[in-house]
Short mmCIF file of C-alpha atoms in Angstrom, two decimals:
data_model
loop_
_atom_site.label_atom_id
_atom_site.label_comp_id
_atom_site.label_asym_id
_atom_site.label_seq_id
_atom_site.Cartn_x
_atom_site.Cartn_y
_atom_site.Cartn_z
CA MET A 26 0.00 0.00 0.00
CA PRO A 27 1.44 3.43 -0.94
CA GLN A 28 2.35 5.63 1.98
CA PRO A 29 1.04 9.22 2.16
CA ARG A 30 3.59 11.98 1.74
CA VAL A 31 4.24 13.77 5.04
CA VAL A 32 5.92 17.18 5.32
CA GLN A 33 7.20 18.18 8.75
CA ALA A 34 8.94 21.18 10.29
CA PRO A 35 11.12 22.98 9.39
CA GLU A 36 10.21 22.25 5.74
CA THR A 37 6.55 23.01 6.52
CA SER A 38 7.26 26.71 7.04
CA ARG A 39 9.12 26.96 3.74
CA VAL A 40 6.40 25.37 1.61
CA LEU A 41 3.65 27.35 3.33
CA ARG A 42 5.47 30.60 2.61
CA GLU A 43 6.14 29.59 -0.97
CA GLY A 44 2.47 28.88 -1.80
CA ILE A 45 1.25 32.12 -0.22
CA ASP A 46 3.98 34.12 -1.96
CA VAL A 47 2.98 32.82 -5.41
CA ILE A 48 -0.68 33.83 -5.01
CA ALA A 49 0.06 37.11 -3.18
CA ASP A 50 2.70 38.23 -5.70
CA LEU A 51 0.23 37.60 -8.53
CA LEU A 52 -2.72 39.37 -6.91
CA GLY A 53 -0.67 42.15 -5.34
CA GLY A 54 0.03 43.50 -8.81
CA MET A 55 -3.72 44.16 -9.18
CA LEU A 56 -3.84 46.65 -6.31
CA GLY A 57 -4.28 50.33 -7.00
CA PRO A 58 -5.42 52.46 -9.94
CA MET A 59 -2.66 51.07 -12.20
CA PRO A 60 -3.17 47.30 -11.89
CA ALA A 61 -1.22 44.65 -13.71
CA VAL A 62 -3.11 42.46 -16.18
CA THR A 63 -2.76 38.69 -16.09
CA MET A 64 -3.14 36.85 -19.40
CA ASP A 65 -4.75 33.45 -19.10
CA GLN A 66 -5.63 30.75 -21.61
CA ALA A 67 -8.50 28.86 -19.98
CA HIS A 68 -8.51 25.97 -22.49
CA ALA A 69 -6.25 24.74 -25.23
CA GLY A 70 -7.23 26.28 -28.55
CA TYR A 71 -9.00 29.24 -26.95
CA GLY A 72 -7.79 32.81 -27.02
CA LEU A 73 -6.15 34.60 -24.11
CA ASP A 74 -8.24 36.30 -21.44
CA ALA A 75 -7.02 39.52 -19.83
CA LEU A 76 -7.72 39.33 -16.09
CA ASP A 77 -7.34 42.32 -13.79
CA ASP A 78 -9.44 41.32 -10.78
CA ALA A 79 -8.48 39.02 -7.93
CA PRO A 80 -11.52 36.69 -7.71
CA THR A 81 -11.51 35.74 -11.38
CA THR A 82 -7.77 35.22 -11.35
CA VAL A 83 -7.71 32.93 -8.30
CA ARG A 84 -10.65 30.94 -9.60
CA ARG A 85 -8.58 30.04 -12.65
CA ILE A 86 -5.83 28.62 -10.41
CA VAL A 87 -6.65 25.03 -9.42
CA SER A 88 -3.08 23.87 -8.81
CA LEU A 89 0.48 25.19 -8.89
CA GLY A 90 1.85 21.81 -9.86
CA ASP A 91 3.32 20.96 -6.45
CA ARG A 92 1.13 19.29 -3.82
CA LYS A 93 3.15 20.79 -0.97
CA VAL A 94 2.89 24.34 -2.25
CA ASP A 95 -0.77 23.88 -3.17
CA VAL A 96 -1.81 23.58 0.49
CA SER A 97 -1.15 27.21 1.41
CA ALA A 98 -1.88 28.49 -2.10
CA MET A 99 -5.39 27.02 -1.98
CA LEU A 100 -5.84 28.35 1.56
CA LEU A 101 -5.16 31.89 0.37
CA ARG A 102 -7.26 31.30 -2.75
CA ASN A 103 -10.21 30.40 -0.55
CA LEU A 104 -9.79 33.51 1.63
CA VAL A 105 -9.65 35.78 -1.42
CA TRP A 106 -12.75 34.18 -2.90
CA GLN A 107 -14.71 34.45 0.34
CA MET A 108 -13.80 38.12 0.63
CA GLU A 109 -15.02 38.92 -2.85
CA GLU A 110 -18.17 36.83 -2.52
CA ASN A 111 -19.18 38.43 0.78
CA LEU A 112 -18.18 42.05 0.26
CA GLY A 113 -17.44 42.45 -3.44
CA ASP A 114 -13.92 43.84 -3.04
CA GLY A 115 -10.72 43.49 -1.05
CA GLY A 116 -9.42 40.13 -2.31
CA ALA A 117 -6.03 41.45 -3.41
CA MET A 118 -5.74 43.35 -0.12
CA VAL A 119 -6.27 40.09 1.78
CA ALA A 120 -3.51 38.41 -0.22
CA VAL A 121 -0.93 41.16 0.40
CA LEU A 122 -1.73 41.42 4.13
CA THR A 123 -1.59 37.64 4.56
CA GLN A 124 1.78 37.49 2.84
CA ALA A 125 3.24 40.19 5.07
CA LEU A 126 1.89 38.56 8.25
CA VAL A 127 3.09 35.07 7.31
CA ARG A 128 6.60 36.18 6.38
CA ASP A 129 7.09 38.08 9.63
CA THR A 130 5.51 35.60 12.04
CA LEU A 131 7.04 32.43 10.56
CA ARG A 132 10.45 34.07 10.88
CA LEU A 133 9.80 34.49 14.60
CA VAL A 134 8.51 30.91 14.97
CA GLU A 135 11.68 29.59 13.38
CA GLY A 136 13.57 31.60 16.01
CA GLY A 137 11.73 29.84 18.85
CA VAL A 138 8.74 32.10 19.56
CA SER A 139 5.49 30.34 20.49
CA PRO A 140 3.10 30.27 17.49
CA THR A 141 0.14 30.12 19.85
CA ARG A 142 1.08 33.35 21.59
CA LEU A 143 1.92 35.01 18.28
CA GLY A 144 -1.54 34.03 17.06
CA ALA A 145 -3.10 35.53 20.20
CA GLY A 146 -1.30 38.78 19.46
CA LEU A 147 -2.59 38.78 15.88
CA HIS A 148 -6.16 38.22 17.06
CA ARG A 149 -5.76 41.14 19.47
CA ALA A 150 -4.65 43.23 16.49
CA VAL A 151 -7.96 42.47 14.70
CA ASP A 152 -9.85 44.27 17.48
CA VAL A 153 -7.42 47.19 17.51
CA VAL A 154 -7.56 47.67 13.73
CA GLY A 155 -11.34 47.30 13.63
CA GLU A 156 -11.84 49.99 16.27
CA ALA A 157 -9.22 52.29 14.73
CA LEU A 158 -10.79 52.05 11.26
CA ALA A 159 -14.26 52.68 12.70
CA SER A 160 -12.95 55.87 14.33
CA LEU A 161 -11.58 57.01 10.95
CA ALA A 162 -14.80 56.28 9.03
CA ARG A 163 -17.04 58.96 7.57
CA PRO A 164 -20.51 58.58 6.08
CA VAL A 165 -21.13 58.81 2.35
CA CYS A 166 -23.43 61.77 1.89
CA ASP A 167 -24.28 62.18 -1.78
CA GLU A 168 -24.41 60.52 -5.18
CA ASP A 169 -21.05 61.90 -6.31
CA GLN A 170 -19.25 60.40 -3.31
CA LEU A 171 -20.91 57.04 -4.00
CA ALA A 172 -19.77 57.20 -7.62
CA LEU A 173 -16.20 57.98 -6.54
CA THR A 174 -16.28 55.02 -4.16
CA ALA A 175 -17.59 52.79 -6.96
CA ARG A 176 -14.81 54.08 -9.22
CA THR A 177 -12.15 52.73 -6.84
CA VAL A 178 -13.85 49.30 -6.93
CA THR A 179 -14.73 48.99 -10.62
CA GLY A 180 -12.16 51.18 -12.37
CA HIS A 181 -14.91 52.06 -14.86
CA ASN A 182 -16.37 55.59 -14.92
CA ALA A 183 -19.72 54.81 -16.56
CA ALA A 184 -20.35 51.76 -14.38
CA ALA A 185 -19.40 53.73 -11.27
CA ALA A 186 -21.81 56.54 -12.17
CA LEU A 187 -24.71 54.07 -12.58
CA ILE A 188 -23.94 52.34 -9.29
CA GLY A 189 -23.69 55.65 -7.44
CA GLU A 190 -26.99 56.90 -8.86
CA MET A 191 -28.97 53.73 -8.16
CA LEU A 192 -27.72 53.15 -4.64
CA TYR A 193 -28.24 56.80 -3.74
CA VAL A 194 -31.86 56.60 -4.95
CA MET A 195 -32.67 53.13 -3.60
CA GLY A 196 -30.52 52.81 -0.48
CA PRO A 197 -27.90 50.27 0.69
CA ASP A 198 -30.32 47.33 0.81
CA ALA A 199 -31.46 47.75 -2.77
CA ILE A 200 -31.93 44.70 -4.95
CA ILE A 201 -30.22 45.56 -8.23
CA ASP A 202 -30.04 42.83 -10.85
CA VAL A 203 -27.46 42.98 -13.63
CA GLU A 204 -28.96 41.71 -16.88
CA GLU A 205 -26.95 40.82 -19.99
CA HIS A 206 -28.07 42.18 -23.37
CA PHE A 207 -26.74 42.00 -26.89
CA GLY A 208 -25.29 45.13 -28.43
CA ARG A 209 -23.42 47.92 -26.70
CA VAL A 210 -25.61 49.17 -23.86
CA LEU A 211 -25.15 50.26 -20.25
CA GLU A 212 -28.28 51.69 -18.69
CA SER A 213 -30.35 51.56 -15.52
CA ARG A 214 -34.04 50.88 -15.00
CA TYR A 215 -36.21 51.20 -11.91
CA THR A 216 -39.22 49.05 -11.09
CA VAL A 217 -41.85 50.27 -8.64
CA GLY A 218 -43.38 47.88 -6.14
CA ALA A 219 -42.39 45.07 -3.81
CA ALA A 220 -41.22 41.90 -5.54
CA PHE A 221 -41.58 38.39 -4.16
CA LYS A 222 -39.75 35.43 -5.62
CA ALA A 223 -41.98 32.37 -5.79
CA SER A 224 -41.27 28.88 -7.06
CA PRO A 225 -43.31 27.94 -8.94
CA VAL A 226 -45.68 30.74 -9.89
CA HIS A 227 -48.71 30.10 -12.10
CA TRP A 228 -52.30 31.23 -12.24
CA SER A 229 -55.72 30.04 -13.23
CA HIS A 230 -56.93 32.81 -15.50
CA PRO A 231 -58.07 33.18 -19.13
CA GLU A 232 -54.67 34.73 -19.87
CA GLY A 233 -52.86 31.96 -17.98
CA HIS A 234 -50.85 31.04 -21.06
CA ALA A 235 -49.37 34.53 -21.23
CA ASP A 236 -46.08 35.54 -19.63
CA ARG A 237 -47.59 38.18 -17.36
CA LEU A 238 -50.84 39.00 -15.60
CA ARG A 239 -51.60 42.58 -14.50
CA LEU A 240 -54.43 43.50 -12.14
CA ASN A 241 -55.37 47.09 -11.25
CA ASP A 242 -57.21 48.23 -8.10
CA CYS A 243 -57.03 44.69 -6.80
CA LEU A 244 -58.18 42.94 -3.63
CA VAL A 245 -55.69 40.44 -2.19
CA ALA A 246 -56.52 37.32 -0.17
CA ALA A 247 -53.59 35.73 1.68
CA VAL A 248 -54.33 32.02 2.29
CA ASP A 249 -51.35 30.41 4.00
CA SER A 250 -52.51 26.89 3.16
CA GLU A 251 -54.07 24.95 0.30
CA LEU A 252 -57.45 26.26 -0.83
CA ALA A 253 -59.55 23.15 -1.26
CA VAL A 254 -63.08 23.67 0.17
CA ASP A 255 -65.96 25.01 -1.94
CA ASP A 256 -67.42 27.01 0.96
CA ASP A 257 -64.08 28.75 1.46
CA MET A 258 -64.03 29.85 -2.16
CA LEU A 259 -67.62 31.07 -1.90
CA ALA A 260 -66.76 33.05 1.25
CA LEU A 261 -63.83 34.77 -0.49
CA MET A 262 -65.91 35.76 -3.49
CA THR A 263 -68.72 37.02 -1.26
CA ALA A 264 -66.30 39.16 0.75
CA ALA A 265 -64.86 40.58 -2.48
CA LEU A 266 -68.36 41.35 -3.76
CA HIS A 267 -69.20 43.27 -0.57
CA ALA A 268 -65.90 45.17 -0.82
CA ARG A 269 -67.08 46.48 -4.22
CA LYS A 270 -63.88 45.84 -6.15
CA GLY A 271 -63.67 44.29 -9.59
CA ASN A 272 -60.53 42.16 -9.13
CA LEU A 273 -59.57 39.57 -6.51
CA LEU A 274 -56.19 37.86 -6.38
CA ILE A 275 -55.97 34.78 -4.18
CA LEU A 276 -52.47 33.82 -3.08
CA ALA A 277 -52.44 30.30 -1.65
CA ARG A 278 -49.99 27.45 -1.25
CA GLY A 279 -52.09 25.30 -3.54
CA PHE A 280 -55.50 24.91 -5.18
CA SER A 281 -57.55 21.73 -5.40
CA GLU A 282 -59.02 20.64 -8.73
CA THR A 283 -62.46 21.76 -7.53
CA ILE A 284 -61.24 25.28 -6.80
CA VAL A 285 -59.48 25.46 -10.18
CA ALA A 286 -62.81 24.57 -11.75
CA TRP A 287 -64.44 27.41 -9.77
CA LEU A 288 -61.86 29.86 -11.12
CA THR A 289 -62.27 28.62 -14.67
CA LEU A 290 -66.07 28.97 -14.56
CA ASN A 291 -65.75 32.44 -13.08
CA ASP A 292 -63.41 33.46 -15.89
CA ARG A 293 -65.84 32.26 -18.53
CA ASN A 294 -68.75 34.09 -16.94
CA SER A 295 -68.60 37.56 -18.43
CA ASP A 296 -71.40 38.72 -16.13
CA SER A 297 -69.47 37.92 -12.92
CA PRO A 298 -69.08 41.11 -10.82
CA VAL A 299 -65.66 39.96 -9.54
CA ALA A 300 -62.79 38.68 -11.69
CA VAL A 301 -60.90 36.13 -9.56
CA SER A 302 -57.33 34.98 -10.22
CA GLY A 303 -55.44 32.34 -8.28
CA VAL A 304 -51.69 32.16 -7.85
CA VAL A 305 -49.78 29.34 -6.23
CA PHE A 306 -47.51 31.15 -3.79
CA GLU A 307 -44.99 28.70 -2.33
CA PRO A 308 -41.82 30.67 -1.70
CA THR A 309 -38.47 29.00 -1.18
CA SER A 310 -38.16 27.98 2.46
CA SER A 311 -35.75 29.92 4.64
CA ALA A 312 -35.31 30.74 8.29
CA ALA A 313 -35.98 34.41 7.50
CA ASP A 314 -38.67 33.99 4.82
CA TYR A 315 -42.09 35.16 5.98
CA PRO A 316 -43.89 36.09 2.74
CA TYR A 317 -47.42 36.09 4.12
CA GLU A 318 -46.49 38.43 6.96
CA ASP A 319 -44.95 40.75 4.36
CA LEU A 320 -48.16 40.57 2.31
CA THR A 321 -50.05 41.71 5.39
CA CYS A 322 -47.76 44.71 5.75
CA LEU A 323 -47.95 45.63 2.07
CA THR A 324 -51.66 45.16 1.44
CA GLY A 325 -53.37 45.00 4.84
CA ALA A 326 -54.62 41.47 4.17
CA THR A 327 -55.36 39.15 7.09
CA ILE A 328 -53.55 35.82 6.96
CA LEU A 329 -56.11 33.06 6.56
CA GLY A 330 -56.06 29.29 6.69
CA LEU A 331 -53.69 28.45 9.54
CA PRO A 332 -54.85 26.73 12.76
CA PHE A 333 -54.11 29.87 14.79
CA THR A 334 -55.54 32.39 12.27
CA LYS A 335 -59.02 33.15 11.02
CA PRO A 336 -60.56 30.32 8.94
CA VAL A 337 -61.00 31.08 5.27
CA GLY A 338 -64.72 30.33 5.52
CA LYS A 339 -65.20 33.22 8.00
CA VAL A 340 -63.44 35.86 5.89
CA GLN A 341 -64.90 39.38 5.95
CA PRO A 342 -64.35 42.27 3.51
CA ASP A 343 -61.94 43.92 5.95
CA ASP A 344 -59.76 40.77 5.87
CA LEU A 345 -58.93 41.35 2.21
CA GLY A 346 -55.96 43.50 1.38
CA HIS A 347 -55.75 46.08 -1.37
CA ALA A 348 -53.08 46.89 -3.95
CA VAL A 349 -52.95 49.60 -6.59
CA THR A 350 -51.49 47.13 -9.07
CA VAL A 351 -50.33 43.51 -9.00
CA ASP A 352 -48.05 42.08 -11.69
CA VAL A 353 -47.65 38.31 -11.83
CA SER A 354 -45.01 36.61 -13.97
CA ARG A 355 -43.58 33.12 -14.17
CA GLU A 356 -40.81 34.12 -11.74
CA GLU A 357 -42.18 36.71 -9.36
CA ILE A 358 -45.12 38.66 -7.96
CA ARG A 359 -44.80 42.45 -7.82
CA ILE A 360 -47.17 44.50 -5.66
CA GLU A 361 -47.61 48.27 -5.65
CA PRO A 362 -49.39 49.12 -2.38
CA ALA A 363 -51.78 51.96 -1.64
CA SER A 364 -50.13 55.24 -0.63
CA HIS A 365 -51.63 55.28 2.87
CA ARG A 366 -49.65 52.12 3.76
CA VAL A 367 -46.20 53.52 2.90
CA ALA A 368 -45.40 54.74 6.42
CA ARG A 369 -46.28 51.35 7.92
CA ILE A 370 -44.21 49.57 5.26
CA HIS A 371 -41.11 51.66 5.99
CA GLU A 372 -41.50 50.93 9.69
CA CYS A 373 -41.53 47.19 8.88
CA ALA A 374 -38.35 47.70 6.87
CA ARG A 375 -36.73 49.45 9.84
CA GLN A 376 -37.60 46.54 12.14
CA LEU A 377 -36.13 44.08 9.63
CA ARG A 378 -32.88 46.09 9.53
CA VAL A 379 -32.63 45.78 13.30
CA LYS A 380 -33.00 41.99 13.01
CA ARG A 381 -30.40 41.83 10.25
CA ASP A 382 -27.89 43.84 12.25
CA LEU A 383 -28.12 41.26 15.05
CA LEU A 384 -27.11 38.43 12.71
CA ASP A 385 -23.60 37.28 11.98
CA ALA A 386 -22.39 38.45 8.56
CA GLU A 387 -22.07 34.84 7.37
CA ASP A 388 -25.56 33.81 8.50
CA PRO A 389 -27.52 32.74 5.38
CA SER A 390 -30.63 34.38 6.82
CA ALA A 391 -28.98 37.80 6.40
CA ASP A 392 -29.40 37.71 2.61
CA TRP A 393 -33.07 36.75 2.90
CA LEU A 394 -33.64 39.60 5.34
CA ARG A 395 -31.94 41.97 2.91
CA ARG A 396 -34.34 40.90 0.19
CA ARG A 397 -37.31 41.40 2.49
CA ILE A 398 -36.01 44.87 3.34
CA ALA A 399 -35.73 45.67 -0.36
CA ALA A 400 -39.33 44.52 -0.82
CA MET A 401 -40.50 46.75 2.00
CA ASP A 402 -38.64 49.69 0.44
CA LEU A 403 -40.97 49.37 -2.54
CA GLY A 404 -38.68 48.98 -5.47
CA SER A 405 -35.89 47.24 -7.28
CA GLY A 406 -33.59 48.07 -10.11
CA GLN A 407 -31.92 46.55 -13.10
CA ILE A 408 -28.75 47.46 -14.94
CA ARG A 409 -28.74 46.33 -18.55
CA VAL A 410 -25.25 45.67 -19.80
CA GLY A 411 -24.11 44.74 -23.27
CA ALA A 412 -20.89 44.91 -25.26
CA ASP A 413 -19.43 44.05 -28.63
CA THR A 414 -17.88 40.79 -27.37
CA ASP A 415 -18.86 38.12 -24.87
CA VAL A 416 -15.63 38.66 -22.95
CA GLU A 417 -16.26 42.38 -22.48
CA ARG A 418 -19.90 41.79 -21.52
CA GLU A 419 -18.94 39.23 -18.88
CA TRP A 420 -16.28 41.55 -17.53
CA LEU A 421 -18.71 44.48 -17.25
CA LYS A 422 -21.30 42.30 -15.53
CA ARG A 423 -18.69 41.05 -13.09
CA ILE A 424 -17.41 44.49 -12.07
CA LEU A 425 -20.97 45.84 -11.76
CA GLU A 426 -21.98 43.04 -9.39
CA ARG A 427 -18.82 43.57 -7.32
CA GLY A 428 -19.35 47.32 -7.23
CA ILE A 429 -22.98 47.05 -6.12
CA ARG A 430 -22.07 44.80 -3.18
CA SER A 431 -19.07 46.83 -2.10
CA VAL A 432 -20.59 50.31 -2.45
CA GLY A 433 -23.73 49.17 -0.65
CA HIS A 434 -21.53 48.51 2.40
CA ALA A 435 -19.98 51.95 2.01
CA LEU A 436 -23.41 53.61 1.99
CA ARG A 437 -24.49 51.66 5.07
CA ASP A 438 -21.33 51.85 7.20
CA GLY A 439 -19.18 54.65 5.78
CA VAL A 440 -15.73 54.84 4.19
CA VAL A 441 -12.12 55.11 5.35
CA PRO A 442 -9.00 56.46 3.59
CA GLY A 443 -8.26 54.20 0.64
CA GLY A 444 -5.17 52.96 -1.08
CA GLY A 445 -4.13 51.10 2.07
CA PHE A 446 -3.68 54.37 3.97
CA GLY A 447 -6.57 53.60 6.30
CA TYR A 448 -4.35 50.84 7.68
CA VAL A 449 -1.37 53.20 7.89
CA HIS A 450 -3.34 55.60 10.08
CA ALA A 451 -4.89 52.75 12.09
CA ALA A 452 -1.40 51.54 13.07
CA LYS A 453 -1.03 54.63 15.27
CA ASP A 454 -3.48 53.09 17.76
CA PHE A 455 -1.14 50.15 18.43
CA ARG A 456 0.91 52.38 20.75
CA GLU A 457 -2.00 52.42 23.20
CA VAL A 458 -2.06 48.62 23.68
CA THR A 459 -0.19 47.54 26.80
CA GLY A 460 -0.06 44.67 29.30
CA LEU A 461 0.40 41.81 26.82
CA HIS A 462 2.71 38.83 27.21
CA PRO A 463 6.04 39.61 25.45
CA GLU A 464 5.41 37.00 22.73
CA GLU A 465 1.84 38.24 22.21
CA GLN A 466 3.31 41.73 21.88
CA MET A 467 5.57 40.36 19.13
CA GLY A 468 2.45 39.21 17.25
CA LEU A 469 0.89 42.64 17.69
CA ASP A 470 4.08 44.27 16.37
CA CYS A 471 4.04 41.94 13.34
CA ALA A 472 0.47 43.06 12.60
CA CYS A 473 1.50 46.72 12.95
CA ARG A 474 4.31 46.28 10.42
CA ALA A 475 2.06 44.34 8.01
CA LEU A 476 -0.42 47.24 7.85
CA ASP A 477 2.02 49.16 5.66
CA ALA A 478 2.15 46.42 3.01
CA PRO A 479 -0.94 47.36 0.90
CA ALA A 480 0.05 51.03 0.57
CA LEU A 481 3.65 50.13 -0.24
CA ARG A 482 2.52 47.62 -2.87
CA ILE A 483 0.19 50.13 -4.54
CA MET A 484 3.01 52.68 -4.75
CA ALA A 485 5.38 50.03 -6.08
CA ASN A 486 2.83 49.06 -8.77
CA ALA A 487 2.74 52.70 -9.87
CA GLY A 488 6.54 53.01 -9.94
CA VAL A 489 6.70 55.54 -7.12
CA GLN A 490 10.25 56.32 -6.06
CA ALA A 491 11.18 55.92 -2.36
CA PRO A 492 7.72 54.70 -1.29
CA ARG A 493 8.75 54.20 2.32
CA VAL A 494 9.71 57.89 2.61
CA LYS A 495 6.36 58.99 1.25
CA LEU A 496 4.59 56.55 3.56
CA ASP A 497 6.31 58.02 6.60
CA ALA A 498 5.34 61.52 5.44
CA ILE A 499 1.67 60.49 5.20
CA ARG A 500 1.88 58.83 8.62
CA ALA A 501 3.00 62.12 10.15
CA MET A 502 -0.03 63.93 8.71
CA CYS A 503 -3.56 63.90 10.09
CA ASN A 504 -5.74 60.88 9.50
CA PRO A 505 -7.64 61.68 6.25
CA PHE A 506 -4.52 62.05 4.09
CA ALA A 507 -3.32 59.55 1.49
CA TYR A 508 -0.86 59.47 -1.40
CA ASP A 509 -2.43 59.72 -4.85
CA VAL A 510 -0.17 57.72 -7.16
CA LEU A 511 -1.83 59.19 -10.27
CA THR A 512 -0.87 62.77 -9.42
CA GLY A 513 2.11 62.08 -7.15
CA THR A 514 0.73 64.29 -4.38
CA CYS A 515 -0.60 63.94 -0.84
CA VAL A 516 -4.36 64.50 -0.84
CA ASP A 517 -7.33 64.54 1.52
CA SER A 518 -8.66 61.07 0.76
CA PHE A 519 -12.30 61.96 1.49
CA ALA A 520 -12.26 65.08 -0.68
CA LYS A 521 -10.50 63.25 -3.51
CA GLY A 522 -12.70 60.15 -3.30
CA LEU A 523 -9.72 57.90 -2.57
CA VAL A 524 -11.65 55.73 -0.11
CA ASP A 525 -12.52 52.14 0.76
CA PRO A 526 -15.74 50.90 2.38
CA LEU A 527 -15.25 50.44 6.13
CA PRO A 528 -16.50 46.80 6.24
CA VAL A 529 -14.18 45.86 3.37
CA ALA A 530 -11.11 47.24 5.16
CA GLN A 531 -12.06 45.61 8.47
CA GLU A 532 -12.90 42.22 6.96
CA ALA A 533 -9.78 42.15 4.76
CA PHE A 534 -7.52 42.42 7.79
CA LYS A 535 -9.58 39.87 9.72
CA MET A 536 -9.37 37.41 6.81
CA ALA A 537 -5.62 37.95 6.52
CA VAL A 538 -5.12 37.21 10.22
CA THR A 539 -7.22 34.05 9.86
CA GLY A 540 -4.99 32.82 7.05
CA ALA A 541 -1.77 33.79 8.82
CA VAL A 542 -2.73 32.10 12.10
CA THR A 543 -3.67 28.93 10.19
CA ALA A 544 -0.30 28.85 8.44
CA LEU A 545 1.45 29.78 11.67
CA THR A 546 0.08 26.87 13.68
CA VAL A 547 0.59 24.12 11.07
CA ASP A 548 3.44 21.80 11.98
CA THR A 549 2.81 18.77 9.76
CA LEU A 550 1.25 18.38 6.30
CA VAL A 551 -0.20 15.05 5.16
CA LEU A 552 -0.52 15.17 1.36
CA ARG A 553 -3.06 13.19 -0.63
CA ARG A 554 -1.96 11.44 -3.80
CA ASN A 555 -4.82 12.89 -5.87
CA PRO A 556 -6.25 15.93 -4.08
CA PRO A 557 -9.55 17.22 -5.50
CA LYS A 558 -9.37 20.24 -7.80
CA MET A 559 -12.35 22.59 -7.95
CA ALA A 560 -12.99 25.75 -9.94
CA LYS A 561 -15.00 27.21 -7.08
CA PRO A 562 -13.07 27.40 -3.79
#
């Protein structure tokens, strides 16, 4: 039986450094306004792709050809991917910070310092940096500032202007979908009303074969169960008749064959005073998905059909909700509520934001709550993007999606000096930390030195002479200042728009510490003969 390959100290430290260095050196060149471009041939016989963003680049790397080096390379690859998936930006920053931390701390471990205590010092640095960055943060106040923030993320003026405009109008929790189109186009579109995803959505209606159904001045019945009893259907129609409205939309989790027959007969009866449509409303299950409660907020409808709610057969006109318009498609239901309900709807959105803020950032329920908040804010948006080539269209879509996520965090939580200079100013707070074990203090000092790495790398990418001298000059200035590599001058980062979203800067350092501590505390590697290779980390 073949024996597994085992790598032990001191060789472990060398191979861990080597894998991280390969990925960090590649991605570090993409930092700043003058990024390097990586040329990649995805498949034999295909043309070269020009890659200038960290997540796409690391996704193309599935192996470096050496199982030992792959361990730490894939670790850093995963951290970069998580950063981009969660916050939309900061992947290259994670790589550079991780490299600086690993180089410094592994050198100390080889000299006999305890990796556990070094790790404790690094974790203490996460708290210090997080608090220091929060003290530097300023809110984003207008559309122009949002566009400048988006420009630092996307590197594309037109895309940044669209992102800034839409997020300023719709808020940080906006649902903005990026849709691909043929031909050269880059434009925004707003849709009024609260949208609910439902799977599947269909209706029993004479236009049921069509792609959309639109109802104006519509009553809404919210039946949180299957509608199967004839008397229940009769009660709903009677209540609608007394409410003196011409349209009734019944949202239920299912309809029996008898009820479908009722709906069909009603459709065929041109003399019926109430046009009734039925939609199967069975949203995707989630811990934070409460679609019928949201329907109550939007329309004023009473939830019917559950053991602890009013029976459908006892429905009264006041139990039916009302909507100005309802649009039903094969993928979603969009409701435009009456104007007098707007204040109540925004209050529901505020309560949902409070719930979301109590969740951990990685909790899957957070995304569902964000979508509910967007529904309560009565609107969504689309950006239509097209280009002359598939490659350009995919690239534009990718940077737009990244920019929307990242700038949304900036609008919600504020921005800090960009270009890595937020970290440079945050390092000043390390002087106030005292009372640590000497080896923990070494870890804290390593973190303090690593904070200079992103700014130094950006200046090196731009060919700035004597970057360390310029960095020290910025450090001596007040907090908002940064070095603009395009003009070669020291500028007020907030006035110039040279900023990063606060959560991106905080999470990038936290991710880097996670990767460094993992590499720091590994003593033995057991290598598989045929490790799995995946495109998605």
